[in-house]
Amino acid sequence: MATAVEEAQLNQLEIQVDNGGGGAWEYLCLVRKLKARRSDKVLKHGLFILNNPRARSKLGEEEFTLYEQVAFAAMDCRRNDIAKDCIGALFKKFPGSIRVGRLEGMLYEAKGAWSEAEKVYTRLLADSPLDQVILKRKVAMAKAQGNSAAAAEYLNKYLETFMADHDAWRELAELYISIQMYKQAAFCYEELILCQPACPLYHLAYADVLYTMGGLENLQAAKKYYSSTINLTGGKNTRALYGICLCSVAINQLTKGRNKDEKDISDLQSLAAEGLLRDYKERAPKKLSLVTTTLRNIKMVS
Amino acid sequence: MGVGFTVGVLGALLLAHAGYLTTQYRGMLKIIDEEFSGPPAGVVIELLLGLLLCMVAGFAGPGKFHSILPDSEENRIVKLPSNLDFMIFNHRGSVLPFDPELKLKI
């Protein structure tokens, strides 16, 4: 998980490396640490280090980590030839390794040779039937072939064994959202919030799902979770502020007929609208008028 | 680091001096033949001051304080890691051209 400081550091390093300021290895390390997916940059700068014998020998044993990282990046950029060379180098150093075997399977996946990839994975699973990454690759393969329902099924089976794997829960939530099974997705996000209650992004995603489902109860719960996101981020999450505004409007529309006399205009929505306007004023003054009209149209500000 | 270290050294010196003063005082008591009931006020003040300085040094010396607030810049999570274990390759980025000159030289 990247905090605001780390994200800024990564972006700054990327600009520095792109402009030839050095620090490519530090950049690659940070990308690996934050698990960011910046394949084009990784491929470019990683290859630069690998093709430079002096820089490469300076890395020592880390060299092979870099080969692996570049291989992933190359597959992601459709440069299977480079990936093949990297995997070849790794095979030479570590013959019979499961980790390299996984890479080989992924190369088949990148080429679209599903049956070959399946064969590789089955062979590897025979040696170590509880290899989490390979089990996850099977899910990814189903997803890549456009079979989201089957992928969700595989992932459910996987989660029965590895319940504490929150990355898998998140993937399952996203899969369910892509096939519009919001109730199930909401369950996954509940699980994630239980797992890491201090991560605002799970609260936000859960609120999004609840808002999408609609209905008075869900909308009220969504508003609460947007509020907790704001609480955890100190009001610096624009999406959560918009969420509060939209939830308030939707709730007002739903309850308009029933309790006319009860004026339930909470401070929350006006505060959220104010926060939004202040945020835009600071960071994007050009769009301020646009936001003001939008908020005025939904009667959030007068 | 420099300030913390100086404060720490000062505190340690004060503590040592307080100890030295106490032994002196006890020596003096023996000469005038009185019972030891407690250290003199000057020594107690010196001791407390030394303790305070050492505490400040202990906090400030080793490193800087980390924020415990969830919304501070160091703790606020702005991005989840890309789920690389579930990465798939037939995405729209694959139609983008990539520099064909790049190659791994073995």
CSV table of C-alpha atoms in Angstrom, one decimal:
chain,number,residue,atom,x,y,z
A,1,MET,CA,0.0,0.0,0.0
A,2,ALA,CA,1.4,3.3,-1.0
A,3,THR,CA,1.1,6.2,1.4
A,4,ALA,CA,0.9,9.8,0.1
A,5,VAL,CA,4.6,10.3,0.8
A,6,GLU,CA,5.7,7.1,-1.0
A,7,GLU,CA,3.5,7.9,-4.0
A,8,ALA,CA,5.1,11.4,-4.3
A,9,GLN,CA,8.5,9.9,-4.0
A,10,LEU,CA,7.8,7.3,-6.7
A,11,ASN,CA,6.5,10.0,-9.1
A,12,GLN,CA,9.5,12.2,-8.4
A,13,LEU,CA,11.9,9.3,-9.0
A,14,GLU,CA,10.2,8.5,-12.2
A,15,ILE,CA,10.6,12.0,-13.5
A,16,GLN,CA,14.2,12.0,-12.5
A,17,VAL,CA,14.9,8.7,-14.1
A,18,ASP,CA,13.0,9.6,-17.3
A,19,ASN,CA,15.1,12.7,-17.7
A,20,GLY,CA,18.3,10.7,-17.3
A,21,GLY,CA,19.1,11.9,-13.8
A,22,GLY,CA,20.2,8.4,-12.6
A,23,GLY,CA,18.6,6.4,-9.7
A,24,ALA,CA,17.1,3.8,-12.0
A,25,TRP,CA,17.8,0.9,-9.6
A,26,GLU,CA,16.2,2.8,-6.7
A,27,TYR,CA,13.2,3.5,-8.9
A,28,LEU,CA,12.9,-0.2,-9.8
A,29,CYS,CA,13.2,-1.1,-6.1
A,30,LEU,CA,10.5,1.3,-5.2
A,31,VAL,CA,8.2,0.0,-7.9
A,32,ARG,CA,8.7,-3.5,-6.6
A,33,LYS,CA,8.1,-2.5,-3.0
A,34,LEU,CA,4.9,-0.6,-3.8
A,35,LYS,CA,3.8,-3.2,-6.3
A,36,ALA,CA,3.0,-0.5,-8.8
A,37,ARG,CA,2.2,-1.6,-12.4
A,38,ARG,CA,4.4,0.7,-14.5
A,39,SER,CA,5.5,-1.9,-17.0
A,40,ASP,CA,6.7,0.4,-19.8
A,41,LYS,CA,9.0,2.4,-17.6
A,42,VAL,CA,10.3,-0.8,-15.8
A,43,LEU,CA,11.0,-2.4,-19.1
A,44,LYS,CA,12.9,0.6,-20.4
A,45,HIS,CA,15.0,1.3,-17.4
A,46,GLY,CA,15.4,-2.3,-16.4
A,47,LEU,CA,16.7,-3.3,-19.8
A,48,PHE,CA,19.1,-0.4,-19.7
A,49,ILE,CA,20.6,-1.8,-16.5
A,50,LEU,CA,20.6,-5.4,-17.7
A,51,ASN,CA,22.3,-4.4,-21.0
A,52,ASN,CA,25.0,-2.5,-19.2
A,53,PRO,CA,27.5,-5.2,-17.9
A,54,ARG,CA,29.0,-2.9,-15.3
A,55,ALA,CA,25.7,-1.7,-13.8
A,56,ARG,CA,24.5,-5.3,-13.9
A,57,SER,CA,27.4,-6.8,-12.0
A,58,LYS,CA,27.1,-4.1,-9.4
A,59,LEU,CA,23.7,-5.6,-8.4
A,60,GLY,CA,25.2,-8.9,-7.4
A,61,GLU,CA,22.5,-11.5,-6.6
A,62,GLU,CA,19.8,-8.9,-7.1
A,63,GLU,CA,20.4,-9.2,-10.8
A,64,PHE,CA,18.1,-12.1,-11.0
A,65,THR,CA,15.3,-10.3,-9.2
A,66,LEU,CA,15.6,-7.6,-11.9
A,67,TYR,CA,15.5,-10.3,-14.7
A,68,GLU,CA,12.2,-11.4,-13.2
A,69,GLN,CA,10.8,-7.9,-12.9
A,70,VAL,CA,11.8,-7.1,-16.5
A,71,ALA,CA,10.2,-10.4,-17.7
A,72,PHE,CA,6.9,-9.4,-16.1
A,73,ALA,CA,7.1,-5.9,-17.6
A,74,ALA,CA,7.9,-7.3,-21.0
A,75,MET,CA,5.0,-9.6,-21.0
A,76,ASP,CA,2.7,-6.8,-19.9
A,77,CYS,CA,4.0,-4.6,-22.9
A,78,ARG,CA,3.6,-7.4,-25.4
A,79,ARG,CA,7.3,-7.9,-25.9
A,80,ASN,CA,7.4,-11.6,-25.5
A,81,ASP,CA,10.8,-11.9,-27.2
A,82,ILE,CA,12.4,-9.9,-24.4
A,83,ALA,CA,10.5,-11.9,-21.7
A,84,LYS,CA,11.7,-15.1,-23.3
A,85,ASP,CA,15.3,-14.0,-23.2
A,86,CYS,CA,15.0,-13.0,-19.5
A,87,ILE,CA,13.3,-16.3,-18.6
A,88,GLY,CA,16.1,-18.1,-20.6
A,89,ALA,CA,18.7,-16.4,-18.5
A,90,LEU,CA,16.9,-17.3,-15.3
A,91,PHE,CA,16.5,-20.9,-16.4
A,92,LYS,CA,20.2,-21.1,-16.9
A,93,LYS,CA,20.9,-20.0,-13.4
A,94,PHE,CA,18.0,-21.8,-11.6
A,95,PRO,CA,17.1,-25.0,-13.5
A,96,GLY,CA,14.0,-26.7,-12.2
A,97,SER,CA,12.9,-23.8,-10.1
A,98,ILE,CA,9.2,-23.4,-9.5
A,99,ARG,CA,9.4,-19.6,-9.6
A,100,VAL,CA,10.9,-19.7,-13.0
A,101,GLY,CA,8.4,-22.3,-14.1
A,102,ARG,CA,5.6,-19.9,-13.2
A,103,LEU,CA,7.2,-17.3,-15.4
A,104,GLU,CA,7.3,-19.8,-18.2
A,105,GLY,CA,3.6,-20.5,-17.7
A,106,MET,CA,2.9,-16.8,-17.8
A,107,LEU,CA,4.8,-16.4,-21.0
A,108,TYR,CA,2.4,-19.0,-22.6
A,109,GLU,CA,-0.5,-17.0,-21.2
A,110,ALA,CA,0.9,-13.8,-22.7
A,111,LYS,CA,1.1,-15.5,-26.1
A,112,GLY,CA,-2.5,-16.7,-25.6
A,113,ALA,CA,-1.5,-20.4,-25.6
A,114,TRP,CA,-3.9,-21.3,-22.8
A,115,SER,CA,-3.7,-25.1,-23.0
A,116,GLU,CA,0.1,-25.0,-22.9
A,117,ALA,CA,0.0,-22.6,-19.9
A,118,GLU,CA,-2.5,-24.9,-18.2
A,119,LYS,CA,-0.1,-27.9,-18.8
A,120,VAL,CA,2.8,-26.0,-17.2
A,121,TYR,CA,0.7,-25.1,-14.2
A,122,THR,CA,-0.6,-28.6,-13.7
A,123,ARG,CA,2.9,-29.9,-13.8
A,124,LEU,CA,4.0,-27.4,-11.2
A,125,LEU,CA,1.0,-28.0,-9.0
A,126,ALA,CA,1.8,-31.7,-8.9
A,127,ASP,CA,5.1,-30.8,-7.2
A,128,SER,CA,3.6,-28.3,-4.8
A,129,PRO,CA,-0.2,-28.4,-4.7
A,130,LEU,CA,-0.5,-25.4,-2.4
A,131,ASP,CA,1.4,-22.9,-4.4
A,132,GLN,CA,-0.7,-19.8,-4.0
A,133,VAL,CA,0.7,-17.9,-7.0
A,134,ILE,CA,-0.1,-20.7,-9.4
A,135,LEU,CA,-3.6,-21.1,-8.0
A,136,LYS,CA,-4.1,-17.4,-8.5
A,137,ARG,CA,-2.7,-17.7,-12.1
A,138,LYS,CA,-5.5,-20.2,-12.8
A,139,VAL,CA,-8.0,-17.6,-11.8
A,140,ALA,CA,-6.3,-15.0,-13.9
A,141,MET,CA,-6.4,-17.3,-16.9
A,142,ALA,CA,-10.1,-17.7,-16.6
A,143,LYS,CA,-10.5,-14.0,-16.3
A,144,ALA,CA,-8.2,-13.4,-19.3
A,145,GLN,CA,-10.4,-15.7,-21.4
A,146,GLY,CA,-13.4,-13.5,-20.5
A,147,ASN,CA,-14.9,-16.1,-18.3
A,148,SER,CA,-15.4,-14.0,-15.2
A,149,ALA,CA,-18.0,-16.3,-13.6
A,150,ALA,CA,-15.6,-19.2,-13.7
A,151,ALA,CA,-12.8,-17.0,-12.3
A,152,ALA,CA,-15.0,-16.0,-9.4
A,153,GLU,CA,-15.8,-19.7,-8.8
A,154,TYR,CA,-12.1,-20.6,-8.8
A,155,LEU,CA,-11.3,-17.7,-6.5
A,156,ASN,CA,-14.0,-18.8,-4.1
A,157,LYS,CA,-12.5,-22.2,-3.9
A,158,TYR,CA,-9.1,-20.7,-3.4
A,159,LEU,CA,-10.4,-18.4,-0.6
A,160,GLU,CA,-11.8,-21.4,1.2
A,161,THR,CA,-8.2,-22.5,1.8
A,162,PHE,CA,-6.5,-19.1,2.1
A,163,MET,CA,-9.0,-17.0,3.9
A,164,ALA,CA,-6.5,-14.4,5.1
A,165,ASP,CA,-5.3,-13.4,1.6
A,166,HIS,CA,-6.7,-9.9,1.3
A,167,ASP,CA,-5.4,-9.4,-2.3
A,168,ALA,CA,-7.6,-12.3,-3.3
A,169,TRP,CA,-10.6,-10.9,-1.5
A,170,ARG,CA,-10.1,-7.6,-3.4
A,171,GLU,CA,-9.8,-9.4,-6.7
A,172,LEU,CA,-12.9,-11.3,-6.0
A,173,ALA,CA,-14.8,-8.1,-5.1
A,174,GLU,CA,-13.6,-6.6,-8.4
A,175,LEU,CA,-14.7,-9.7,-10.3
A,176,TYR,CA,-18.1,-9.6,-8.8
A,177,ILE,CA,-18.5,-5.9,-9.6
A,178,SER,CA,-17.5,-6.6,-13.2
A,179,ILE,CA,-20.4,-9.2,-13.5
A,180,GLN,CA,-22.7,-6.9,-11.5
A,181,MET,CA,-23.1,-9.2,-8.5
A,182,TYR,CA,-23.0,-6.3,-6.0
A,183,LYS,CA,-24.3,-8.2,-2.9
A,184,GLN,CA,-21.4,-10.6,-3.2
A,185,ALA,CA,-18.9,-7.8,-3.8
A,186,ALA,CA,-20.2,-6.0,-0.7
A,187,PHE,CA,-19.5,-9.1,1.3
A,188,CYS,CA,-15.9,-9.2,0.0
A,189,TYR,CA,-15.4,-5.6,1.0
A,190,GLU,CA,-16.8,-6.2,4.4
A,191,GLU,CA,-14.2,-8.9,4.8
A,192,LEU,CA,-11.5,-6.5,3.7
A,193,ILE,CA,-12.6,-3.8,6.1
A,194,LEU,CA,-12.5,-6.4,8.9
A,195,CYS,CA,-9.0,-7.4,7.7
A,196,GLN,CA,-7.6,-3.8,7.5
A,197,PRO,CA,-10.0,-1.4,9.2
A,198,ALA,CA,-7.6,1.6,8.9
A,199,CYS,CA,-7.4,1.5,5.1
A,200,PRO,CA,-9.7,4.2,3.8
A,201,LEU,CA,-9.8,2.8,0.2
A,202,TYR,CA,-11.7,-0.3,1.3
A,203,HIS,CA,-14.3,1.9,3.1
A,204,LEU,CA,-14.6,3.9,-0.1
A,205,ALA,CA,-15.0,0.9,-2.3
A,206,TYR,CA,-17.6,-0.6,0.0
A,207,ALA,CA,-19.5,2.7,0.0
A,208,ASP,CA,-19.4,2.8,-3.8
A,209,VAL,CA,-20.9,-0.7,-3.9
A,210,LEU,CA,-23.6,0.2,-1.4
A,211,TYR,CA,-24.5,3.3,-3.4
A,212,THR,CA,-24.7,1.4,-6.6
A,213,MET,CA,-27.1,-1.1,-5.0
A,214,GLY,CA,-29.4,1.7,-4.0
A,215,GLY,CA,-32.3,1.6,-1.6
A,216,LEU,CA,-32.7,3.8,1.5
A,217,GLU,CA,-30.9,1.5,3.9
A,218,ASN,CA,-27.9,1.0,1.6
A,219,LEU,CA,-27.7,4.7,0.8
A,220,GLN,CA,-27.6,5.5,4.5
A,221,ALA,CA,-24.9,2.9,5.1
A,222,ALA,CA,-23.0,4.2,2.1
A,223,LYS,CA,-23.1,7.7,3.5
A,224,LYS,CA,-21.6,6.4,6.8
A,225,TYR,CA,-18.8,4.6,5.0
A,226,TYR,CA,-18.1,7.7,2.9
A,227,SER,CA,-17.9,9.6,6.2
A,228,SER,CA,-15.5,7.1,7.7
A,229,THR,CA,-13.3,7.5,4.5
A,230,ILE,CA,-13.3,11.2,5.1
A,231,ASN,CA,-12.4,10.6,8.7
A,232,LEU,CA,-9.5,8.4,7.8
A,233,THR,CA,-8.1,10.7,5.1
A,234,GLY,CA,-8.7,14.0,6.8
A,235,GLY,CA,-11.1,15.1,4.0
A,236,LYS,CA,-8.4,14.7,1.3
A,237,ASN,CA,-10.4,12.2,-0.7
A,238,THR,CA,-12.4,13.9,-3.4
A,239,ARG,CA,-14.4,10.8,-4.3
A,240,ALA,CA,-15.6,10.4,-0.8
A,241,LEU,CA,-16.8,14.1,-0.7
A,242,TYR,CA,-18.7,13.6,-3.9
A,243,GLY,CA,-20.1,10.4,-2.5
A,244,ILE,CA,-21.5,12.2,0.5
A,245,CYS,CA,-23.2,14.8,-1.8
A,246,LEU,CA,-24.7,12.2,-4.1
A,247,CYS,CA,-25.9,10.0,-1.2
A,248,SER,CA,-27.5,13.0,0.5
A,249,VAL,CA,-29.4,13.9,-2.7
A,250,ALA,CA,-30.5,10.4,-3.3
A,251,ILE,CA,-31.7,10.0,0.3
A,252,ASN,CA,-33.6,13.3,0.2
A,253,GLN,CA,-35.3,12.2,-3.0
A,254,LEU,CA,-36.4,8.9,-1.5
A,255,THR,CA,-37.7,10.4,1.8
A,256,LYS,CA,-39.3,13.5,0.2
A,257,GLY,CA,-42.8,12.1,0.1
A,258,ARG,CA,-42.8,10.5,3.5
A,259,ASN,CA,-41.6,13.0,6.0
A,260,LYS,CA,-42.1,16.4,4.6
A,261,ASP,CA,-42.1,18.3,7.9
A,262,GLU,CA,-38.9,16.7,9.1
A,263,LYS,CA,-36.1,18.8,7.8
A,264,ASP,CA,-33.2,16.4,7.8
A,265,ILE,CA,-30.6,18.7,6.3
A,266,SER,CA,-27.6,17.6,8.2
A,267,ASP,CA,-24.4,19.6,8.5
A,268,LEU,CA,-22.6,16.7,6.8
A,269,GLN,CA,-23.7,17.4,3.3
A,270,SER,CA,-23.1,21.2,3.4
A,271,LEU,CA,-19.7,20.5,5.0
A,272,ALA,CA,-18.9,18.0,2.2
A,273,ALA,CA,-19.9,20.5,-0.4
A,274,GLU,CA,-17.9,23.2,1.2
A,275,GLY,CA,-14.9,20.9,1.4
A,276,LEU,CA,-15.2,20.1,-2.3
A,277,LEU,CA,-15.3,23.7,-3.2
A,278,ARG,CA,-12.3,24.5,-1.1
A,279,ASP,CA,-10.4,21.6,-2.5
A,280,TYR,CA,-11.1,22.7,-6.1
A,281,LYS,CA,-10.2,26.3,-5.3
A,282,GLU,CA,-6.8,25.2,-4.1
A,283,ARG,CA,-6.0,22.5,-6.6
A,284,ALA,CA,-8.0,23.2,-9.8
A,285,PRO,CA,-9.3,26.8,-9.8
A,286,LYS,CA,-10.2,26.6,-13.5
A,287,LYS,CA,-12.9,23.9,-12.7
A,288,LEU,CA,-14.3,25.7,-9.7
A,289,SER,CA,-17.2,27.3,-11.6
A,290,LEU,CA,-18.1,23.9,-13.1
A,291,VAL,CA,-18.3,22.3,-9.7
A,292,THR,CA,-20.2,25.2,-8.2
A,293,THR,CA,-22.9,24.9,-10.9
A,294,THR,CA,-23.2,21.2,-10.5
A,295,LEU,CA,-23.5,21.4,-6.8
A,296,ARG,CA,-26.1,24.2,-7.2
A,297,ASN,CA,-28.1,22.1,-9.6
A,298,ILE,CA,-28.4,19.3,-7.0
A,299,LYS,CA,-29.1,22.0,-4.4
A,300,MET,CA,-26.1,21.3,-2.3
A,301,VAL,CA,-25.0,24.9,-2.1
A,302,SER,CA,-27.2,28.0,-2.5
B,1,MET,CA,21.1,14.7,16.1
B,2,GLY,CA,23.8,17.2,17.1
B,3,VAL,CA,21.5,19.1,19.5
B,4,GLY,CA,20.1,15.9,21.0
B,5,PHE,CA,23.6,14.6,21.6
B,6,THR,CA,24.9,17.8,23.3
B,7,VAL,CA,21.8,17.9,25.5
B,8,GLY,CA,22.4,14.2,26.4
B,9,VAL,CA,26.1,14.9,27.3
B,10,LEU,CA,25.0,17.9,29.4
B,11,GLY,CA,22.4,15.8,31.3
B,12,ALA,CA,25.0,13.0,31.9
B,13,LEU,CA,27.5,15.5,33.3
B,14,LEU,CA,24.8,17.0,35.6
B,15,LEU,CA,23.9,13.6,36.9
B,16,ALA,CA,27.6,12.7,37.5
B,17,HIS,CA,28.1,16.1,39.2
B,18,ALA,CA,25.1,15.4,41.4
B,19,GLY,CA,26.6,12.1,42.4
B,20,TYR,CA,29.9,13.7,43.2
B,21,LEU,CA,28.2,16.4,45.3
B,22,THR,CA,26.3,13.8,47.3
B,23,THR,CA,29.5,11.9,48.2
B,24,GLN,CA,31.1,15.2,49.2
B,25,TYR,CA,28.1,16.0,51.3
B,26,ARG,CA,28.3,12.6,53.1
B,27,GLY,CA,32.0,13.1,53.7
B,28,MET,CA,31.2,16.4,55.3
B,29,LEU,CA,28.5,14.9,57.4
B,30,LYS,CA,30.9,12.3,58.7
B,31,ILE,CA,33.3,15.1,59.8
B,32,ILE,CA,30.7,17.1,61.6
B,33,ASP,CA,29.2,13.8,63.0
B,34,GLU,CA,25.6,14.1,61.9
B,35,GLU,CA,23.1,11.5,60.5
B,36,PHE,CA,22.4,11.4,56.8
B,37,SER,CA,18.7,12.2,56.3
B,38,GLY,CA,18.6,13.2,52.7
B,39,PRO,CA,20.5,15.0,49.9
B,40,PRO,CA,20.6,18.8,50.0
B,41,ALA,CA,18.1,20.7,47.8
B,42,GLY,CA,20.7,21.8,45.3
B,43,VAL,CA,21.6,18.2,44.5
B,44,VAL,CA,17.9,17.2,44.1
B,45,ILE,CA,17.3,20.1,41.6
B,46,GLU,CA,20.5,19.1,39.7
B,47,LEU,CA,19.2,15.5,39.6
B,48,LEU,CA,15.8,16.5,38.3
B,49,LEU,CA,17.4,18.8,35.7
B,50,GLY,CA,19.8,16.0,34.6
B,51,LEU,CA,16.9,13.6,34.3
B,52,LEU,CA,14.9,16.0,32.2
B,53,LEU,CA,17.8,16.7,29.9
B,54,CYS,CA,18.6,13.0,29.4
B,55,MET,CA,14.9,12.3,28.7
B,56,VAL,CA,14.9,15.1,26.0
B,57,ALA,CA,18.0,13.6,24.5
B,58,GLY,CA,16.5,10.1,24.6
B,59,PHE,CA,13.5,11.3,22.6
B,60,ALA,CA,15.2,13.6,20.2
B,61,GLY,CA,18.5,11.8,19.6
B,62,PRO,CA,17.7,8.4,17.9
B,63,GLY,CA,15.4,9.8,15.1
B,64,LYS,CA,12.4,11.8,14.2
B,65,PHE,CA,8.9,11.2,15.5
B,66,HIS,CA,6.5,9.4,13.3
B,67,SER,CA,2.9,10.6,13.0
B,68,ILE,CA,0.2,8.3,14.4
B,69,LEU,CA,-2.7,10.1,12.8
B,70,PRO,CA,-4.3,8.1,10.0
B,71,ASP,CA,-4.7,11.2,7.8
B,72,SER,CA,-1.1,12.5,8.0
B,73,GLU,CA,0.9,12.4,4.8
B,74,GLU,CA,3.1,9.5,6.0
B,75,ASN,CA,0.1,7.3,6.9
B,76,ARG,CA,-2.6,8.2,4.4
B,77,ILE,CA,-3.0,5.4,2.0
B,78,VAL,CA,-3.6,6.8,-1.5
B,79,LYS,CA,-3.1,3.8,-3.6
B,80,LEU,CA,-3.6,0.1,-3.2
B,81,PRO,CA,-0.9,-2.1,-4.8
B,82,SER,CA,-1.8,-3.4,-8.3
B,83,ASN,CA,-2.9,-7.0,-7.9
B,84,LEU,CA,0.1,-8.3,-9.8
B,85,ASP,CA,-0.7,-12.0,-8.9
B,86,PHE,CA,-3.8,-11.6,-11.0
B,87,MET,CA,-2.2,-9.6,-13.8
B,88,ILE,CA,-3.6,-10.4,-17.2
B,89,PHE,CA,-1.9,-9.5,-20.5
B,90,ASN,CA,-4.7,-9.1,-23.0
B,91,HIS,CA,-5.5,-5.5,-22.0
B,92,ARG,CA,-5.9,-2.5,-24.2
B,93,GLY,CA,-2.3,-1.4,-23.5
B,94,SER,CA,-1.1,-4.3,-25.6
B,95,VAL,CA,-2.0,-2.5,-28.9
B,96,LEU,CA,0.3,0.4,-28.0
B,97,PRO,CA,3.5,0.3,-30.0
B,98,PHE,CA,6.7,-0.2,-27.9
B,99,ASP,CA,10.2,0.7,-29.0
B,100,PRO,CA,11.2,-2.2,-31.2
B,101,GLU,CA,14.9,-1.3,-30.9
B,102,LEU,CA,14.9,-2.5,-27.3
B,103,LYS,CA,16.4,-5.9,-26.8
B,104,LEU,CA,18.1,-7.9,-24.1
B,105,LYS,CA,21.7,-8.4,-25.1
B,106,ILE,CA,23.1,-11.6,-23.7
